[in-house]
Amino acid sequence: MRHPTLSSDDLIAQLTAAGFAGWLNLTYSAERLVDVNPLGVDKATGIRRGLAVLGRTPQEAVAFGDMPNDLPMFACCGRSVAMGNGHPSVRAAATFTTRTAADDGFAHGLALLGLIPEPRRRPA
């Protein structure tokens, strides 16, 4: 849900005051953008389902994220990687922080995990 003038925090506060938090999951996604899901459903829900289908454990999973709506996913995975330009709460919760998205942060994070060779940095 997006609002043209309210911040995400203000939008969540107003939706909560109106009683929606009792039956919806309201999560900060980006500035002036809130994820709205059924209560108990978030990004971790999809991760757990995918892991079950693949026969893998949460400890084997790695989550990448940048905004507070990624925190449930971080909590259910063995390792978590915050993008360098991510929200402070996400960087604080992560196993480690990689470069920004614009600076090949995803590839750098995969390299830090030993999954691919270190990518070359783009010329400035």
mmCIF file with all atom_site columns, C-alpha atoms in Angstrom:
data_model
loop_
_atom_site.group_PDB
_atom_site.id
_atom_site.type_symbol
_atom_site.label_atom_id
_atom_site.label_alt_id
_atom_site.label_comp_id
_atom_site.label_asym_id
_atom_site.label_entity_id
_atom_site.label_seq_id
_atom_site.pdbx_PDB_ins_code
_atom_site.Cartn_x
_atom_site.Cartn_y
_atom_site.Cartn_z
_atom_site.occupancy
_atom_site.B_iso_or_equiv
_atom_site.pdbx_formal_charge
_atom_site.auth_seq_id
_atom_site.auth_comp_id
_atom_site.auth_asym_id
_atom_site.auth_atom_id
_atom_site.pdbx_PDB_model_num
ATOM 1   C CA . MET A 1 1   ? 0.000  0.000   0.000   1.00 0.00 ? 1   MET A CA 1
ATOM 2   C CA . ARG A 1 2   ? 1.364  3.423   -0.894  1.00 0.00 ? 2   ARG A CA 1
ATOM 3   C CA . HIS A 1 3   ? 0.288  6.837   0.323   1.00 0.00 ? 3   HIS A CA 1
ATOM 4   C CA . PRO A 1 4   ? 1.227  10.076  -1.452  1.00 0.00 ? 4   PRO A CA 1
ATOM 5   C CA . THR A 1 5   ? 2.139  11.989  1.713   1.00 0.00 ? 5   THR A CA 1
ATOM 6   C CA . LEU A 1 6   ? 2.304  9.667   4.728   1.00 0.00 ? 6   LEU A CA 1
ATOM 7   C CA . SER A 1 7   ? 5.573  7.961   5.649   1.00 0.00 ? 7   SER A CA 1
ATOM 8   C CA . SER A 1 8   ? 5.500  4.185   5.988   1.00 0.00 ? 8   SER A CA 1
ATOM 9   C CA . ASP A 1 9   ? 5.636  4.502   9.777   1.00 0.00 ? 9   ASP A CA 1
ATOM 10  C CA . ASP A 1 10  ? 2.731  6.979   9.794   1.00 0.00 ? 10  ASP A CA 1
ATOM 11  C CA . LEU A 1 11  ? 0.705  4.802   7.427   1.00 0.00 ? 11  LEU A CA 1
ATOM 12  C CA . ILE A 1 12  ? 1.257  1.753   9.643   1.00 0.00 ? 12  ILE A CA 1
ATOM 13  C CA . ALA A 1 13  ? 0.300  3.803   12.714  1.00 0.00 ? 13  ALA A CA 1
ATOM 14  C CA . GLN A 1 14  ? -2.948 4.972   11.081  1.00 0.00 ? 14  GLN A CA 1
ATOM 15  C CA . LEU A 1 15  ? -3.845 1.492   9.844   1.00 0.00 ? 15  LEU A CA 1
ATOM 16  C CA . THR A 1 16  ? -3.093 0.076   13.295  1.00 0.00 ? 16  THR A CA 1
ATOM 17  C CA . ALA A 1 17  ? -5.233 2.748   14.994  1.00 0.00 ? 17  ALA A CA 1
ATOM 18  C CA . ALA A 1 18  ? -8.064 1.844   12.600  1.00 0.00 ? 18  ALA A CA 1
ATOM 19  C CA . GLY A 1 19  ? -7.883 -1.792  13.750  1.00 0.00 ? 19  GLY A CA 1
ATOM 20  C CA . PHE A 1 20  ? -6.260 -3.384  10.707  1.00 0.00 ? 20  PHE A CA 1
ATOM 21  C CA . ALA A 1 21  ? -3.198 -4.691  12.590  1.00 0.00 ? 21  ALA A CA 1
ATOM 22  C CA . GLY A 1 22  ? -5.439 -7.189  14.369  1.00 0.00 ? 22  GLY A CA 1
ATOM 23  C CA . TRP A 1 23  ? -6.062 -9.128  11.181  1.00 0.00 ? 23  TRP A CA 1
ATOM 24  C CA . LEU A 1 24  ? -3.396 -7.965  8.704   1.00 0.00 ? 24  LEU A CA 1
ATOM 25  C CA . ASN A 1 25  ? 0.394  -8.067  8.744   1.00 0.00 ? 25  ASN A CA 1
ATOM 26  C CA . LEU A 1 26  ? 1.622  -4.500  8.097   1.00 0.00 ? 26  LEU A CA 1
ATOM 27  C CA . THR A 1 27  ? 5.321  -4.163  7.308   1.00 0.00 ? 27  THR A CA 1
ATOM 28  C CA . TYR A 1 28  ? 7.550  -1.262  6.258   1.00 0.00 ? 28  TYR A CA 1
ATOM 29  C CA . SER A 1 29  ? 8.653  -2.013  2.696   1.00 0.00 ? 29  SER A CA 1
ATOM 30  C CA . ALA A 1 30  ? 10.108 1.305   1.480   1.00 0.00 ? 30  ALA A CA 1
ATOM 31  C CA . GLU A 1 31  ? 9.502  4.986   2.117   1.00 0.00 ? 31  GLU A CA 1
ATOM 32  C CA . ARG A 1 32  ? 5.731  5.574   1.802   1.00 0.00 ? 32  ARG A CA 1
ATOM 33  C CA . LEU A 1 33  ? 5.193  1.894   0.953   1.00 0.00 ? 33  LEU A CA 1
ATOM 34  C CA . VAL A 1 34  ? 3.782  -0.795  3.272   1.00 0.00 ? 34  VAL A CA 1
ATOM 35  C CA . ASP A 1 35  ? 3.417  -4.512  2.601   1.00 0.00 ? 35  ASP A CA 1
ATOM 36  C CA . VAL A 1 36  ? -0.078 -5.685  3.556   1.00 0.00 ? 36  VAL A CA 1
ATOM 37  C CA . ASN A 1 37  ? -0.542 -9.444  3.962   1.00 0.00 ? 37  ASN A CA 1
ATOM 38  C CA . PRO A 1 38  ? -2.889 -11.766 5.816   1.00 0.00 ? 38  PRO A CA 1
ATOM 39  C CA . LEU A 1 39  ? -1.901 -12.106 9.469   1.00 0.00 ? 39  LEU A CA 1
ATOM 40  C CA . GLY A 1 40  ? 0.988  -14.552 9.782   1.00 0.00 ? 40  GLY A CA 1
ATOM 41  C CA . VAL A 1 41  ? 2.029  -14.273 6.134   1.00 0.00 ? 41  VAL A CA 1
ATOM 42  C CA . ASP A 1 42  ? 5.317  -12.585 5.232   1.00 0.00 ? 42  ASP A CA 1
ATOM 43  C CA . LYS A 1 43  ? 8.421  -13.265 3.154   1.00 0.00 ? 43  LYS A CA 1
ATOM 44  C CA . ALA A 1 44  ? 9.484  -16.026 5.547   1.00 0.00 ? 44  ALA A CA 1
ATOM 45  C CA . THR A 1 45  ? 6.281  -17.918 4.726   1.00 0.00 ? 45  THR A CA 1
ATOM 46  C CA . GLY A 1 46  ? 7.423  -18.350 1.145   1.00 0.00 ? 46  GLY A CA 1
ATOM 47  C CA . ILE A 1 47  ? 10.953 -19.278 2.195   1.00 0.00 ? 47  ILE A CA 1
ATOM 48  C CA . ARG A 1 48  ? 9.700  -22.016 4.535   1.00 0.00 ? 48  ARG A CA 1
ATOM 49  C CA . ARG A 1 49  ? 7.412  -23.439 1.836   1.00 0.00 ? 49  ARG A CA 1
ATOM 50  C CA . GLY A 1 50  ? 10.184 -23.412 -0.756  1.00 0.00 ? 50  GLY A CA 1
ATOM 51  C CA . LEU A 1 51  ? 12.622 -25.107 1.623   1.00 0.00 ? 51  LEU A CA 1
ATOM 52  C CA . ALA A 1 52  ? 10.052 -27.801 2.409   1.00 0.00 ? 52  ALA A CA 1
ATOM 53  C CA . VAL A 1 53  ? 9.530  -28.521 -1.291  1.00 0.00 ? 53  VAL A CA 1
ATOM 54  C CA . LEU A 1 54  ? 13.301 -28.701 -1.826  1.00 0.00 ? 54  LEU A CA 1
ATOM 55  C CA . GLY A 1 55  ? 13.875 -30.815 1.276   1.00 0.00 ? 55  GLY A CA 1
ATOM 56  C CA . ARG A 1 56  ? 16.257 -28.258 2.759   1.00 0.00 ? 56  ARG A CA 1
ATOM 57  C CA . THR A 1 57  ? 16.547 -26.793 6.236   1.00 0.00 ? 57  THR A CA 1
ATOM 58  C CA . PRO A 1 58  ? 16.413 -23.097 7.099   1.00 0.00 ? 58  PRO A CA 1
ATOM 59  C CA . GLN A 1 59  ? 20.060 -23.322 8.203   1.00 0.00 ? 59  GLN A CA 1
ATOM 60  C CA . GLU A 1 60  ? 20.970 -24.097 4.580   1.00 0.00 ? 60  GLU A CA 1
ATOM 61  C CA . ALA A 1 61  ? 19.258 -20.952 3.270   1.00 0.00 ? 61  ALA A CA 1
ATOM 62  C CA . VAL A 1 62  ? 20.630 -17.469 2.702   1.00 0.00 ? 62  VAL A CA 1
ATOM 63  C CA . ALA A 1 63  ? 18.424 -14.391 2.567   1.00 0.00 ? 63  ALA A CA 1
ATOM 64  C CA . PHE A 1 64  ? 19.363 -11.105 0.896   1.00 0.00 ? 64  PHE A CA 1
ATOM 65  C CA . GLY A 1 65  ? 17.439 -7.953  1.769   1.00 0.00 ? 65  GLY A CA 1
ATOM 66  C CA . ASP A 1 66  ? 17.397 -4.218  2.224   1.00 0.00 ? 66  ASP A CA 1
ATOM 67  C CA . MET A 1 67  ? 14.143 -3.194  3.931   1.00 0.00 ? 67  MET A CA 1
ATOM 68  C CA . PRO A 1 68  ? 12.289 -4.123  7.147   1.00 0.00 ? 68  PRO A CA 1
ATOM 69  C CA . ASN A 1 69  ? 9.894  -6.374  5.241   1.00 0.00 ? 69  ASN A CA 1
ATOM 70  C CA . ASP A 1 70  ? 12.938 -8.668  4.793   1.00 0.00 ? 70  ASP A CA 1
ATOM 71  C CA . LEU A 1 71  ? 13.488 -9.161  8.555   1.00 0.00 ? 71  LEU A CA 1
ATOM 72  C CA . PRO A 1 72  ? 11.176 -12.213 8.911   1.00 0.00 ? 72  PRO A CA 1
ATOM 73  C CA . MET A 1 73  ? 13.086 -13.811 6.050   1.00 0.00 ? 73  MET A CA 1
ATOM 74  C CA . PHE A 1 74  ? 16.387 -13.069 7.832   1.00 0.00 ? 74  PHE A CA 1
ATOM 75  C CA . ALA A 1 75  ? 15.055 -14.686 11.001  1.00 0.00 ? 75  ALA A CA 1
ATOM 76  C CA . CYS A 1 76  ? 14.184 -17.959 9.255   1.00 0.00 ? 76  CYS A CA 1
ATOM 77  C CA . CYS A 1 77  ? 17.422 -18.397 7.273   1.00 0.00 ? 77  CYS A CA 1
ATOM 78  C CA . GLY A 1 78  ? 20.778 -19.649 8.479   1.00 0.00 ? 78  GLY A CA 1
ATOM 79  C CA . ARG A 1 79  ? 22.566 -16.625 7.056   1.00 0.00 ? 79  ARG A CA 1
ATOM 80  C CA . SER A 1 80  ? 21.379 -13.198 6.017   1.00 0.00 ? 80  SER A CA 1
ATOM 81  C CA . VAL A 1 81  ? 23.003 -10.548 3.864   1.00 0.00 ? 81  VAL A CA 1
ATOM 82  C CA . ALA A 1 82  ? 22.010 -6.900  4.019   1.00 0.00 ? 82  ALA A CA 1
ATOM 83  C CA . MET A 1 83  ? 22.577 -4.662  1.058   1.00 0.00 ? 83  MET A CA 1
ATOM 84  C CA . GLY A 1 84  ? 24.976 -1.820  1.830   1.00 0.00 ? 84  GLY A CA 1
ATOM 85  C CA . ASN A 1 85  ? 22.257 0.748   1.165   1.00 0.00 ? 85  ASN A CA 1
ATOM 86  C CA . GLY A 1 86  ? 19.721 -1.141  3.284   1.00 0.00 ? 86  GLY A CA 1
ATOM 87  C CA . HIS A 1 87  ? 17.632 0.160   6.156   1.00 0.00 ? 87  HIS A CA 1
ATOM 88  C CA . PRO A 1 88  ? 19.597 0.385   9.447   1.00 0.00 ? 88  PRO A CA 1
ATOM 89  C CA . SER A 1 89  ? 17.420 -2.259  11.126  1.00 0.00 ? 89  SER A CA 1
ATOM 90  C CA . VAL A 1 90  ? 18.154 -4.698  8.311   1.00 0.00 ? 90  VAL A CA 1
ATOM 91  C CA . ARG A 1 91  ? 21.896 -4.073  8.415   1.00 0.00 ? 91  ARG A CA 1
ATOM 92  C CA . ALA A 1 92  ? 21.821 -4.611  12.197  1.00 0.00 ? 92  ALA A CA 1
ATOM 93  C CA . ALA A 1 93  ? 19.990 -7.952  11.879  1.00 0.00 ? 93  ALA A CA 1
ATOM 94  C CA . ALA A 1 94  ? 22.130 -9.371  9.071   1.00 0.00 ? 94  ALA A CA 1
ATOM 95  C CA . THR A 1 95  ? 24.911 -11.913 9.359   1.00 0.00 ? 95  THR A CA 1
ATOM 96  C CA . PHE A 1 96  ? 26.904 -9.465  7.266   1.00 0.00 ? 96  PHE A CA 1
ATOM 97  C CA . THR A 1 97  ? 26.475 -6.478  4.966   1.00 0.00 ? 97  THR A CA 1
ATOM 98  C CA . THR A 1 98  ? 27.587 -6.418  1.363   1.00 0.00 ? 98  THR A CA 1
ATOM 99  C CA . ARG A 1 99  ? 28.006 -3.538  -1.068  1.00 0.00 ? 99  ARG A CA 1
ATOM 100 C CA . THR A 1 100 ? 25.109 -1.463  -2.330  1.00 0.00 ? 100 THR A CA 1
ATOM 101 C CA . ALA A 1 101 ? 22.836 -2.785  -5.038  1.00 0.00 ? 101 ALA A CA 1
ATOM 102 C CA . ALA A 1 102 ? 24.349 -0.300  -7.505  1.00 0.00 ? 102 ALA A CA 1
ATOM 103 C CA . ASP A 1 103 ? 27.848 -1.608  -6.672  1.00 0.00 ? 103 ASP A CA 1
ATOM 104 C CA . ASP A 1 104 ? 27.077 -5.276  -7.457  1.00 0.00 ? 104 ASP A CA 1
ATOM 105 C CA . GLY A 1 105 ? 26.168 -5.995  -3.841  1.00 0.00 ? 105 GLY A CA 1
ATOM 106 C CA . PHE A 1 106 ? 24.297 -9.203  -4.629  1.00 0.00 ? 106 PHE A CA 1
ATOM 107 C CA . ALA A 1 107 ? 27.257 -10.697 -6.530  1.00 0.00 ? 107 ALA A CA 1
ATOM 108 C CA . HIS A 1 108 ? 29.668 -9.483  -3.847  1.00 0.00 ? 108 HIS A CA 1
ATOM 109 C CA . GLY A 1 109 ? 27.500 -11.145 -1.184  1.00 0.00 ? 109 GLY A CA 1
ATOM 110 C CA . LEU A 1 110 ? 27.534 -14.426 -3.098  1.00 0.00 ? 110 LEU A CA 1
ATOM 111 C CA . ALA A 1 111 ? 31.333 -14.163 -3.304  1.00 0.00 ? 111 ALA A CA 1
ATOM 112 C CA . LEU A 1 112 ? 31.580 -13.513 0.443   1.00 0.00 ? 112 LEU A CA 1
ATOM 113 C CA . LEU A 1 113 ? 29.611 -16.732 0.932   1.00 0.00 ? 113 LEU A CA 1
ATOM 114 C CA . GLY A 1 114 ? 32.096 -18.566 -1.292  1.00 0.00 ? 114 GLY A CA 1
ATOM 115 C CA . LEU A 1 115 ? 29.457 -19.373 -3.898  1.00 0.00 ? 115 LEU A CA 1
ATOM 116 C CA . ILE A 1 116 ? 31.009 -17.485 -6.834  1.00 0.00 ? 116 ILE A CA 1
ATOM 117 C CA . PRO A 1 117 ? 34.345 -15.793 -7.554  1.00 0.00 ? 117 PRO A CA 1
ATOM 118 C CA . GLU A 1 118 ? 34.706 -12.183 -6.427  1.00 0.00 ? 118 GLU A CA 1
ATOM 119 C CA . PRO A 1 119 ? 33.199 -9.940  -9.131  1.00 0.00 ? 119 PRO A CA 1
ATOM 120 C CA . ARG A 1 120 ? 35.328 -7.212  -10.613 1.00 0.00 ? 120 ARG A CA 1
ATOM 121 C CA . ARG A 1 121 ? 34.407 -3.743  -9.460  1.00 0.00 ? 121 ARG A CA 1
ATOM 122 C CA . ARG A 1 122 ? 32.977 -1.480  -12.104 1.00 0.00 ? 122 ARG A CA 1
ATOM 123 C CA . PRO A 1 123 ? 35.058 1.539   -13.006 1.00 0.00 ? 123 PRO A CA 1
ATOM 124 C CA . ALA A 1 124 ? 33.792 4.698   -11.352 1.00 0.00 ? 124 ALA A CA 1
#
